[in-house]
């Protein structure tokens, strides 16, 4: 799927309905008017779909996002919401938590937009008149990331939350640059064999760190932890002094933002306690380019690791079993 990511990104945005802001629904006597001003965006979804929220949250550390983005990975919505737009993302459309959140949003009178390949989420929303962006398929939810992310960015543009249009192509360049780094990805994967990777990221790259951890879990069937600094520099880092076997520290560093400061101090402290961190520099001229480079490159690392370990990367049986029990 990875070589298809640039075209997946481009194709998926064609399916965002033009008339999103003119939709008006009446559900249980409540009118839901999509043209009204919103004061927050809730992005709800799980796993490979939910990470879209984390990525957009990262981007809003750089972009001028007009309202707060609330990332919800739960079957409920926070109580405190006033006038949110709810974007319910589920690749399969059959994830119980996301369907429950979307239903709760509609029953509370909030505008909801689904992003999915179909499934029950599409049926539930369409039956109530709520819009659904139908996206192209991939081999598994996580391999369809650009098809989940790009329409969501367009939705944010349509609701005046962020100006994304001029950056979309740079994100695709980020994917293409990463795709050229196969040898580097294999080298990094080799260094991770027989380890529990500790992924260090800064707050504004949290999504890249979470995605890397999730891909390690799902592609390589590997445990991993994410430490987000500055906070992780006030707790996780204390554990570097232990002789706990198998930990391998990976520090992911973005360009031109305040990570520069953390780059030096974090590496310095980890190294002075004998950790020998592996440094991964993210490349890109725009926030989206950097983010897409990071998620693509690190995803390739996890596929290379799966291959080195002789692990089948696509299937995730324990996830499937749990989802079947929930549905
Ligand atoms: C599997 C994967 C999972 C799913 C998650 C939610 O590839 O990435 O993390 O994304 O179980 O399922 P969907 O995305 O279908 O809502």
mmCIF file of C-alpha atoms and ligand atoms in Angstrom:
data_model
loop_
_atom_site.group_PDB
_atom_site.id
_atom_site.type_symbol
_atom_site.label_atom_id
_atom_site.label_comp_id
_atom_site.label_asym_id
_atom_site.label_seq_id
_atom_site.Cartn_x
_atom_site.Cartn_y
_atom_site.Cartn_z
ATOM 1 C CA UNK A 1 0.000 0.000 0.000
ATOM 2 C CA UNK A 2 2.796 2.469 0.757
ATOM 3 C CA UNK A 3 3.650 3.271 -2.883
ATOM 4 C CA UNK A 4 -0.085 3.996 -3.352
ATOM 5 C CA UNK A 5 -0.162 6.580 -0.564
ATOM 6 C CA UNK A 6 0.296 9.650 -2.799
ATOM 7 C CA UNK A 7 -2.593 8.595 -5.043
ATOM 8 C CA UNK A 8 -4.703 7.502 -2.039
ATOM 9 C CA UNK A 9 -4.311 11.005 -0.601
ATOM 10 C CA UNK A 10 -5.291 12.680 -3.867
ATOM 11 C CA UNK A 11 -8.237 10.356 -4.626
ATOM 12 C CA UNK A 12 -9.718 10.489 -1.149
ATOM 13 C CA UNK A 13 -10.270 14.253 -1.132
ATOM 14 C CA UNK A 14 -12.433 14.072 -4.254
ATOM 15 C CA UNK A 15 -15.126 12.349 -2.199
ATOM 16 C CA UNK A 16 -15.675 15.141 0.325
ATOM 17 C CA UNK A 17 -19.212 16.450 -0.405
ATOM 18 C CA UNK A 18 -19.233 20.055 -1.641
ATOM 19 C CA UNK A 19 -22.395 21.005 0.242
ATOM 20 C CA UNK A 20 -21.263 20.059 3.778
ATOM 21 C CA UNK A 21 -22.132 23.465 5.233
ATOM 22 C CA UNK A 22 -25.638 23.558 3.817
ATOM 23 C CA UNK A 23 -26.834 20.376 5.539
ATOM 24 C CA UNK A 24 -29.662 20.703 8.050
ATOM 25 C CA UNK A 25 -31.021 17.710 9.957
ATOM 26 C CA UNK A 26 -33.814 17.208 12.399
ATOM 27 C CA UNK A 27 -33.181 14.405 14.877
ATOM 28 C CA UNK A 28 -35.530 13.745 17.816
ATOM 29 C CA UNK A 29 -36.884 17.288 17.525
ATOM 30 C CA UNK A 30 -33.382 18.847 17.548
ATOM 31 C CA UNK A 31 -32.248 20.787 14.470
ATOM 32 C CA UNK A 32 -28.607 20.229 13.537
ATOM 33 C CA UNK A 33 -27.445 23.025 11.247
ATOM 34 C CA UNK A 34 -24.028 22.466 9.663
ATOM 35 C CA UNK A 35 -23.767 26.134 8.662
ATOM 36 C CA UNK A 36 -23.597 27.328 12.271
ATOM 37 C CA UNK A 37 -20.310 28.455 13.838
ATOM 38 C CA UNK A 38 -18.478 25.768 15.789
ATOM 39 C CA UNK A 39 -16.270 26.331 18.810
ATOM 40 C CA UNK A 40 -14.331 23.033 18.801
ATOM 41 C CA UNK A 41 -13.683 19.972 16.693
ATOM 42 C CA UNK A 42 -13.867 16.489 18.187
ATOM 43 C CA UNK A 43 -12.027 13.880 16.150
ATOM 44 C CA UNK A 44 -13.186 10.505 17.344
ATOM 45 C CA UNK A 45 -11.772 7.155 16.211
ATOM 46 C CA UNK A 46 -9.610 4.259 17.321
ATOM 47 C CA UNK A 47 -6.205 2.884 16.327
ATOM 48 C CA UNK A 48 -5.217 3.487 12.725
ATOM 49 C CA UNK A 49 -8.236 5.760 12.279
ATOM 50 C CA UNK A 50 -7.887 7.586 15.601
ATOM 51 C CA UNK A 51 -4.288 8.545 14.888
ATOM 52 C CA UNK A 52 -5.645 11.089 12.389
ATOM 53 C CA UNK A 53 -6.720 13.138 15.410
ATOM 54 C CA UNK A 54 -3.232 12.945 16.901
ATOM 55 C CA UNK A 55 -1.673 14.041 13.611
ATOM 56 C CA UNK A 56 -4.025 17.018 13.281
ATOM 57 C CA UNK A 57 -3.340 17.922 16.881
ATOM 58 C CA UNK A 58 0.375 17.984 16.016
ATOM 59 C CA UNK A 59 -0.260 20.207 12.999
ATOM 60 C CA UNK A 60 -2.183 22.685 15.141
ATOM 61 C CA UNK A 61 1.010 23.357 17.131
ATOM 62 C CA UNK A 62 2.236 24.998 13.898
ATOM 63 C CA UNK A 63 -0.928 26.065 12.073
ATOM 64 C CA UNK A 64 -3.272 28.788 13.117
ATOM 65 C CA UNK A 65 -6.164 26.463 14.035
ATOM 66 C CA UNK A 66 -9.167 28.605 14.894
ATOM 67 C CA UNK A 67 -10.775 26.300 17.483
ATOM 68 C CA UNK A 68 -9.418 23.605 19.804
ATOM 69 C CA UNK A 69 -9.112 20.078 18.449
ATOM 70 C CA UNK A 70 -10.215 17.420 20.918
ATOM 71 C CA UNK A 71 -8.852 13.954 20.182
ATOM 72 C CA UNK A 72 -11.253 11.341 21.529
ATOM 73 C CA UNK A 73 -10.434 7.639 21.532
ATOM 74 C CA UNK A 74 -13.421 6.468 23.464
ATOM 75 C CA UNK A 75 -17.004 5.322 23.129
ATOM 76 C CA UNK A 76 -18.253 8.488 24.868
ATOM 77 C CA UNK A 77 -17.812 12.176 24.161
ATOM 78 C CA UNK A 78 -16.620 14.666 26.777
ATOM 79 C CA UNK A 79 -19.535 16.316 28.629
ATOM 80 C CA UNK A 80 -18.208 19.874 28.464
ATOM 81 C CA UNK A 81 -18.736 20.445 24.713
ATOM 82 C CA UNK A 82 -20.757 23.453 23.594
ATOM 83 C CA UNK A 83 -20.859 23.764 19.764
ATOM 84 C CA UNK A 84 -18.501 21.125 18.414
ATOM 85 C CA UNK A 85 -18.144 19.606 14.972
ATOM 86 C CA UNK A 86 -17.671 15.860 15.428
ATOM 87 C CA UNK A 87 -15.621 13.983 12.832
ATOM 88 C CA UNK A 88 -16.079 10.234 13.333
ATOM 89 C CA UNK A 89 -13.309 8.292 11.615
ATOM 90 C CA UNK A 90 -13.412 4.543 11.178
ATOM 91 C CA UNK A 91 -11.721 2.869 8.248
ATOM 92 C CA UNK A 92 -13.977 -0.218 8.448
ATOM 93 C CA UNK A 93 -16.997 1.648 9.751
ATOM 94 C CA UNK A 94 -17.533 -1.236 12.161
ATOM 95 C CA UNK A 95 -15.652 -0.075 15.242
ATOM 96 C CA UNK A 96 -18.074 -0.094 18.179
ATOM 97 C CA UNK A 97 -16.482 2.805 20.066
ATOM 98 C CA UNK A 98 -16.616 5.131 17.053
ATOM 99 C CA UNK A 99 -20.205 4.231 16.160
ATOM 100 C CA UNK A 100 -21.284 4.848 19.773
ATOM 101 C CA UNK A 101 -19.543 8.249 19.804
ATOM 102 C CA UNK A 102 -21.156 9.257 16.514
ATOM 103 C CA UNK A 103 -24.591 8.241 17.811
ATOM 104 C CA UNK A 104 -24.062 10.126 21.056
ATOM 105 C CA UNK A 105 -23.007 13.232 19.088
ATOM 106 C CA UNK A 106 -26.158 13.172 16.949
ATOM 107 C CA UNK A 107 -28.399 12.608 19.952
ATOM 108 C CA UNK A 108 -26.770 15.621 21.636
ATOM 109 C CA UNK A 109 -27.547 17.710 18.543
ATOM 110 C CA UNK A 110 -23.995 18.099 17.206
ATOM 111 C CA UNK A 111 -23.117 18.065 13.514
ATOM 112 C CA UNK A 112 -21.318 14.803 12.680
ATOM 113 C CA UNK A 113 -19.337 13.851 9.584
ATOM 114 C CA UNK A 114 -18.207 10.260 9.024
ATOM 115 C CA UNK A 115 -14.976 9.298 7.257
ATOM 116 C CA UNK A 116 -15.036 5.607 6.381
ATOM 117 C CA UNK A 117 -15.006 2.942 3.670
ATOM 118 C CA UNK A 118 -18.583 2.009 4.615
ATOM 119 C CA UNK A 119 -19.778 -0.406 7.316
ATOM 120 C CA UNK A 120 -22.299 0.307 10.073
ATOM 121 C CA UNK A 121 -21.013 3.830 10.665
ATOM 122 C CA UNK A 122 -21.909 4.756 7.111
ATOM 123 C CA UNK A 123 -25.366 3.171 7.453
ATOM 124 C CA UNK A 124 -26.122 4.780 10.822
ATOM 125 C CA UNK A 125 -25.100 8.258 9.642
ATOM 126 C CA UNK A 126 -26.682 8.043 6.192
ATOM 127 C CA UNK A 127 -29.982 6.832 7.678
ATOM 128 C CA UNK A 128 -30.082 9.966 9.805
ATOM 129 C CA UNK A 129 -29.121 12.233 6.886
ATOM 130 C CA UNK A 130 -25.622 12.985 8.239
ATOM 131 C CA UNK A 131 -22.812 13.248 5.663
ATOM 132 C CA UNK A 132 -20.271 10.483 5.096
ATOM 133 C CA UNK A 133 -17.021 10.737 3.151
ATOM 134 C CA UNK A 134 -16.494 7.352 1.515
ATOM 135 C CA UNK A 135 -12.795 6.658 1.120
ATOM 136 C CA UNK A 136 -10.842 4.176 -1.037
ATOM 137 C CA UNK A 137 -9.801 0.838 0.481
ATOM 138 C CA UNK A 138 -6.360 -0.406 1.551
ATOM 139 C CA UNK A 139 -5.109 -3.764 2.893
ATOM 140 C CA UNK A 140 -5.914 -2.802 6.502
ATOM 141 C CA UNK A 141 -7.009 0.407 8.260
ATOM 142 C CA UNK A 142 -3.487 1.580 9.107
ATOM 143 C CA UNK A 143 -2.349 1.219 5.489
ATOM 144 C CA UNK A 144 -5.059 3.650 4.421
ATOM 145 C CA UNK A 145 -3.798 6.551 6.545
ATOM 146 C CA UNK A 146 -3.674 9.253 3.805
ATOM 147 C CA UNK A 147 -7.223 8.341 2.748
ATOM 148 C CA UNK A 148 -8.383 8.956 6.330
ATOM 149 C CA UNK A 149 -6.291 12.079 6.943
ATOM 150 C CA UNK A 150 -6.665 14.078 3.731
ATOM 151 C CA UNK A 151 -10.498 14.263 3.670
ATOM 152 C CA UNK A 152 -10.406 15.266 7.344
ATOM 153 C CA UNK A 153 -8.069 18.136 6.462
ATOM 154 C CA UNK A 154 -10.495 19.257 3.743
ATOM 155 C CA UNK A 155 -13.353 19.156 6.261
ATOM 156 C CA UNK A 156 -11.332 21.432 8.551
ATOM 157 C CA UNK A 157 -10.809 23.834 5.631
ATOM 158 C CA UNK A 158 -14.546 23.869 4.805
ATOM 159 C CA UNK A 159 -15.410 24.698 8.412
ATOM 160 C CA UNK A 160 -12.810 27.482 8.495
ATOM 161 C CA UNK A 161 -10.769 25.731 11.181
ATOM 162 C CA UNK A 162 -7.443 25.788 9.327
ATOM 163 C CA UNK A 163 -6.075 26.733 5.901
ATOM 164 C CA UNK A 164 -4.728 23.457 4.626
ATOM 165 C CA UNK A 165 -5.105 23.578 0.848
ATOM 166 C CA UNK A 166 -1.702 25.074 0.094
ATOM 167 C CA UNK A 167 0.055 22.437 2.163
ATOM 168 C CA UNK A 168 -1.577 19.281 0.818
ATOM 169 C CA UNK A 169 0.933 18.676 -1.981
ATOM 170 C CA UNK A 170 3.870 19.171 0.388
ATOM 171 C CA UNK A 171 2.454 16.347 2.534
ATOM 172 C CA UNK A 172 2.534 14.110 -0.524
ATOM 173 C CA UNK A 173 6.160 15.135 -1.136
ATOM 174 C CA UNK A 174 6.885 14.045 2.429
ATOM 175 C CA UNK A 175 5.455 10.600 1.655
ATOM 176 C CA UNK A 176 7.457 10.380 -1.578
ATOM 177 C CA UNK A 177 10.709 11.384 0.130
ATOM 178 C CA UNK A 178 10.212 8.742 2.806
ATOM 179 C CA UNK A 179 9.490 6.065 0.203
ATOM 180 C CA UNK A 180 13.009 6.587 -1.164
ATOM 181 C CA UNK A 181 14.581 5.738 2.209
ATOM 182 C CA UNK A 182 14.100 1.966 2.147
ATOM 183 C CA UNK A 183 17.756 1.195 2.983
ATOM 184 C CA UNK A 184 17.744 3.581 5.950
ATOM 185 C CA UNK A 185 14.489 2.033 7.154
ATOM 186 C CA UNK A 186 15.996 -1.457 7.015
ATOM 187 C CA UNK A 187 19.097 -0.272 8.903
ATOM 188 C CA UNK A 188 17.005 1.267 11.640
ATOM 189 C CA UNK A 189 14.867 -1.884 11.850
ATOM 190 C CA UNK A 190 18.033 -3.978 12.340
ATOM 191 C CA UNK A 191 18.931 -1.885 15.366
ATOM 192 C CA UNK A 192 15.542 -2.586 16.917
ATOM 193 C CA UNK A 193 15.732 -6.387 16.816
ATOM 194 C CA UNK A 194 15.520 -7.858 20.338
ATOM 195 C CA UNK A 195 14.508 -4.622 21.986
ATOM 196 C CA UNK A 196 11.579 -2.795 23.494
ATOM 197 C CA UNK A 197 11.729 0.543 21.668
ATOM 198 C CA UNK A 198 11.260 3.638 23.822
ATOM 199 C CA UNK A 199 10.082 6.319 21.402
ATOM 200 C CA UNK A 200 10.958 9.881 22.414
ATOM 201 C CA UNK A 201 9.020 12.674 20.711
ATOM 202 C CA UNK A 202 8.168 16.249 21.546
ATOM 203 C CA UNK A 203 4.611 17.339 22.251
ATOM 204 C CA UNK A 204 4.229 18.734 18.712
ATOM 205 C CA UNK A 205 5.164 15.340 17.190
ATOM 206 C CA UNK A 206 3.089 13.211 19.542
ATOM 207 C CA UNK A 207 1.133 11.805 16.573
ATOM 208 C CA UNK A 208 4.310 10.613 14.855
ATOM 209 C CA UNK A 209 5.413 8.877 18.054
ATOM 210 C CA UNK A 210 2.024 7.254 18.663
ATOM 211 C CA UNK A 211 1.802 6.109 15.038
ATOM 212 C CA UNK A 212 5.301 4.587 15.240
ATOM 213 C CA UNK A 213 4.380 2.739 18.431
ATOM 214 C CA UNK A 214 1.089 1.540 16.908
ATOM 215 C CA UNK A 215 2.872 0.347 13.754
ATOM 216 C CA UNK A 216 5.468 -1.460 15.875
ATOM 217 C CA UNK A 217 2.592 -3.140 17.741
ATOM 218 C CA UNK A 218 0.508 -4.031 14.695
ATOM 219 C CA UNK A 219 3.070 -4.666 11.928
ATOM 220 C CA UNK A 220 5.966 -6.136 13.918
ATOM 221 C CA UNK A 221 3.833 -7.425 16.861
ATOM 222 C CA UNK A 222 6.291 -5.570 19.101
ATOM 223 C CA UNK A 223 5.777 -3.850 22.451
ATOM 224 C CA UNK A 224 6.916 -0.248 22.544
ATOM 225 C CA UNK A 225 6.362 2.846 24.717
ATOM 226 C CA UNK A 226 6.146 6.516 23.762
ATOM 227 C CA UNK A 227 7.579 9.239 25.946
ATOM 228 C CA UNK A 228 6.418 12.736 25.056
ATOM 229 C CA UNK A 229 8.725 15.551 26.143
ATOM 230 C CA UNK A 230 8.840 18.033 27.819
ATOM 231 C CA UNK A 231 6.623 15.954 30.170
ATOM 232 C CA UNK A 232 8.600 12.729 29.676
ATOM 233 C CA UNK A 233 11.749 14.600 30.670
ATOM 234 C CA UNK A 234 10.183 14.944 34.128
ATOM 235 C CA UNK A 235 9.341 11.285 34.719
ATOM 236 C CA UNK A 236 10.132 8.638 32.035
ATOM 237 C CA UNK A 237 13.697 9.824 31.819
ATOM 238 C CA UNK A 238 14.306 8.865 35.456
ATOM 239 C CA UNK A 239 14.042 5.202 34.372
ATOM 240 C CA UNK A 240 17.062 5.490 32.083
ATOM 241 C CA UNK A 241 19.264 4.804 35.112
ATOM 242 C CA UNK A 242 17.879 1.276 35.531
ATOM 243 C CA UNK A 243 19.495 -1.808 34.082
ATOM 244 C CA UNK A 244 16.192 -3.041 32.674
ATOM 245 C CA UNK A 245 17.223 -5.187 29.704
ATOM 246 C CA UNK A 246 16.214 -4.768 26.106
ATOM 247 C CA UNK A 247 15.258 -1.091 26.008
ATOM 248 C CA UNK A 248 16.333 0.754 22.866
ATOM 249 C CA UNK A 249 15.829 4.523 22.857
ATOM 250 C CA UNK A 250 14.724 6.182 19.598
ATOM 251 C CA UNK A 251 14.626 9.986 19.659
ATOM 252 C CA UNK A 252 12.514 11.509 16.877
ATOM 253 C CA UNK A 253 13.497 15.097 16.152
ATOM 254 C CA UNK A 254 11.596 17.591 14.004
ATOM 255 C CA UNK A 255 13.211 20.453 12.097
ATOM 256 C CA UNK A 256 13.097 24.137 12.999
ATOM 257 C CA UNK A 257 10.924 24.052 16.056
ATOM 258 C CA UNK A 258 11.583 24.055 19.734
ATOM 259 C CA UNK A 259 12.714 20.440 19.606
ATOM 260 C CA UNK A 260 16.093 21.946 18.736
ATOM 261 C CA UNK A 261 16.471 22.718 22.398
ATOM 262 C CA UNK A 262 15.399 19.267 23.469
ATOM 263 C CA UNK A 263 17.560 17.562 20.885
ATOM 264 C CA UNK A 264 20.718 18.504 22.719
ATOM 265 C CA UNK A 265 19.607 18.084 26.280
ATOM 266 C CA UNK A 266 17.612 14.902 25.795
ATOM 267 C CA UNK A 267 20.354 13.126 23.866
ATOM 268 C CA UNK A 268 22.923 14.404 26.336
ATOM 269 C CA UNK A 269 21.083 13.073 29.386
ATOM 270 C CA UNK A 270 20.098 9.738 27.812
ATOM 271 C CA UNK A 271 23.668 9.171 26.625
ATOM 272 C CA UNK A 272 25.249 10.149 29.913
ATOM 273 C CA UNK A 273 23.300 7.307 31.529
ATOM 274 C CA UNK A 274 24.538 4.854 28.906
ATOM 275 C CA UNK A 275 21.399 4.665 26.735
ATOM 276 C CA UNK A 276 22.990 5.190 23.267
ATOM 277 C CA UNK A 277 19.854 6.701 21.691
ATOM 278 C CA UNK A 278 19.169 6.262 17.978
ATOM 279 C CA UNK A 279 18.326 9.656 16.474
ATOM 280 C CA UNK A 280 15.723 9.934 13.707
ATOM 281 C CA UNK A 281 15.599 13.369 12.072
ATOM 282 C CA UNK A 282 12.309 14.285 10.468
ATOM 283 C CA UNK A 283 12.577 16.162 7.189
ATOM 284 C CA UNK A 284 10.185 18.589 5.515
ATOM 285 C CA UNK A 285 9.650 22.222 4.691
ATOM 286 C CA UNK A 286 6.077 22.410 5.991
ATOM 287 C CA UNK A 287 4.463 20.897 9.095
ATOM 288 C CA UNK A 288 2.400 18.466 6.990
ATOM 289 C CA UNK A 289 5.408 17.438 4.900
ATOM 290 C CA UNK A 290 7.408 16.702 8.039
ATOM 291 C CA UNK A 291 4.549 14.789 9.639
ATOM 292 C CA UNK A 292 3.884 12.682 6.516
ATOM 293 C CA UNK A 293 7.588 12.002 6.104
ATOM 294 C CA UNK A 294 7.728 10.810 9.717
ATOM 295 C CA UNK A 295 4.711 8.505 9.677
ATOM 296 C CA UNK A 296 5.663 7.014 6.303
ATOM 297 C CA UNK A 297 9.336 6.472 7.072
ATOM 298 C CA UNK A 298 8.740 5.020 10.531
ATOM 299 C CA UNK A 299 5.955 2.799 9.179
ATOM 300 C CA UNK A 300 8.430 1.393 6.672
ATOM 301 C CA UNK A 301 10.828 0.725 9.558
ATOM 302 C CA UNK A 302 8.177 -1.399 11.268
ATOM 303 C CA UNK A 303 7.476 -3.369 8.063
ATOM 304 C CA UNK A 304 11.209 -3.982 7.640
ATOM 305 C CA UNK A 305 11.337 -5.125 11.266
ATOM 306 C CA UNK A 306 8.427 -7.518 10.693
ATOM 307 C CA UNK A 307 10.315 -8.990 7.768
ATOM 308 C CA UNK A 308 13.525 -9.359 9.780
ATOM 309 C CA UNK A 309 11.586 -11.105 12.530
ATOM 310 C CA UNK A 310 9.693 -13.332 10.088
ATOM 311 C CA UNK A 311 6.413 -11.879 11.350
ATOM 312 C CA UNK A 312 3.353 -11.585 9.082
ATOM 313 C CA UNK A 313 2.650 -7.835 9.188
ATOM 314 C CA UNK A 314 -0.957 -7.439 8.026
ATOM 315 C CA UNK A 315 -3.092 -9.561 10.332
ATOM 316 C CA UNK A 316 -3.842 -8.418 13.881
ATOM 317 C CA UNK A 317 -5.808 -11.332 15.327
ATOM 318 C CA UNK A 318 -6.069 -10.166 18.959
ATOM 319 C CA UNK A 319 -7.527 -6.826 17.765
ATOM 320 C CA UNK A 320 -10.024 -8.640 15.535
ATOM 321 C CA UNK A 321 -11.086 -10.964 18.352
ATOM 322 C CA UNK A 322 -11.665 -8.056 20.725
ATOM 323 C CA UNK A 323 -13.619 -6.094 18.114
ATOM 324 C CA UNK A 324 -15.837 -9.087 17.374
ATOM 325 C CA UNK A 325 -16.652 -9.416 21.064
ATOM 326 C CA UNK A 326 -17.528 -5.715 21.253
ATOM 327 C CA UNK A 327 -19.678 -5.535 18.149
HETATM 328 C C1 LIG B 1 -5.692 -2.250 11.920
HETATM 329 C C2 LIG B 1 -5.633 -1.023 12.637
HETATM 330 C C3 LIG B 1 -6.460 -0.855 13.876
HETATM 331 C C4 LIG B 1 -7.813 -0.236 13.518
HETATM 332 C C5 LIG B 1 -8.670 -0.052 14.754
HETATM 333 C C6 LIG B 1 -9.964 0.684 14.449
HETATM 334 O O1 LIG B 1 -5.013 -2.042 10.689
HETATM 335 O O2 LIG B 1 -4.940 -0.160 12.207
HETATM 336 O O3 LIG B 1 -5.752 -0.037 14.762
HETATM 337 O O4 LIG B 1 -7.623 0.987 12.883
HETATM 338 O O5 LIG B 1 -8.979 -1.296 15.295
HETATM 339 O O6 LIG B 1 -10.600 0.124 13.354
HETATM 340 P P1 LIG B 1 -11.164 1.059 12.221
HETATM 341 O O7 LIG B 1 -10.004 1.865 11.745
HETATM 342 O O8 LIG B 1 -11.706 0.165 11.181
HETATM 343 O O9 LIG B 1 -12.207 1.900 12.879
#
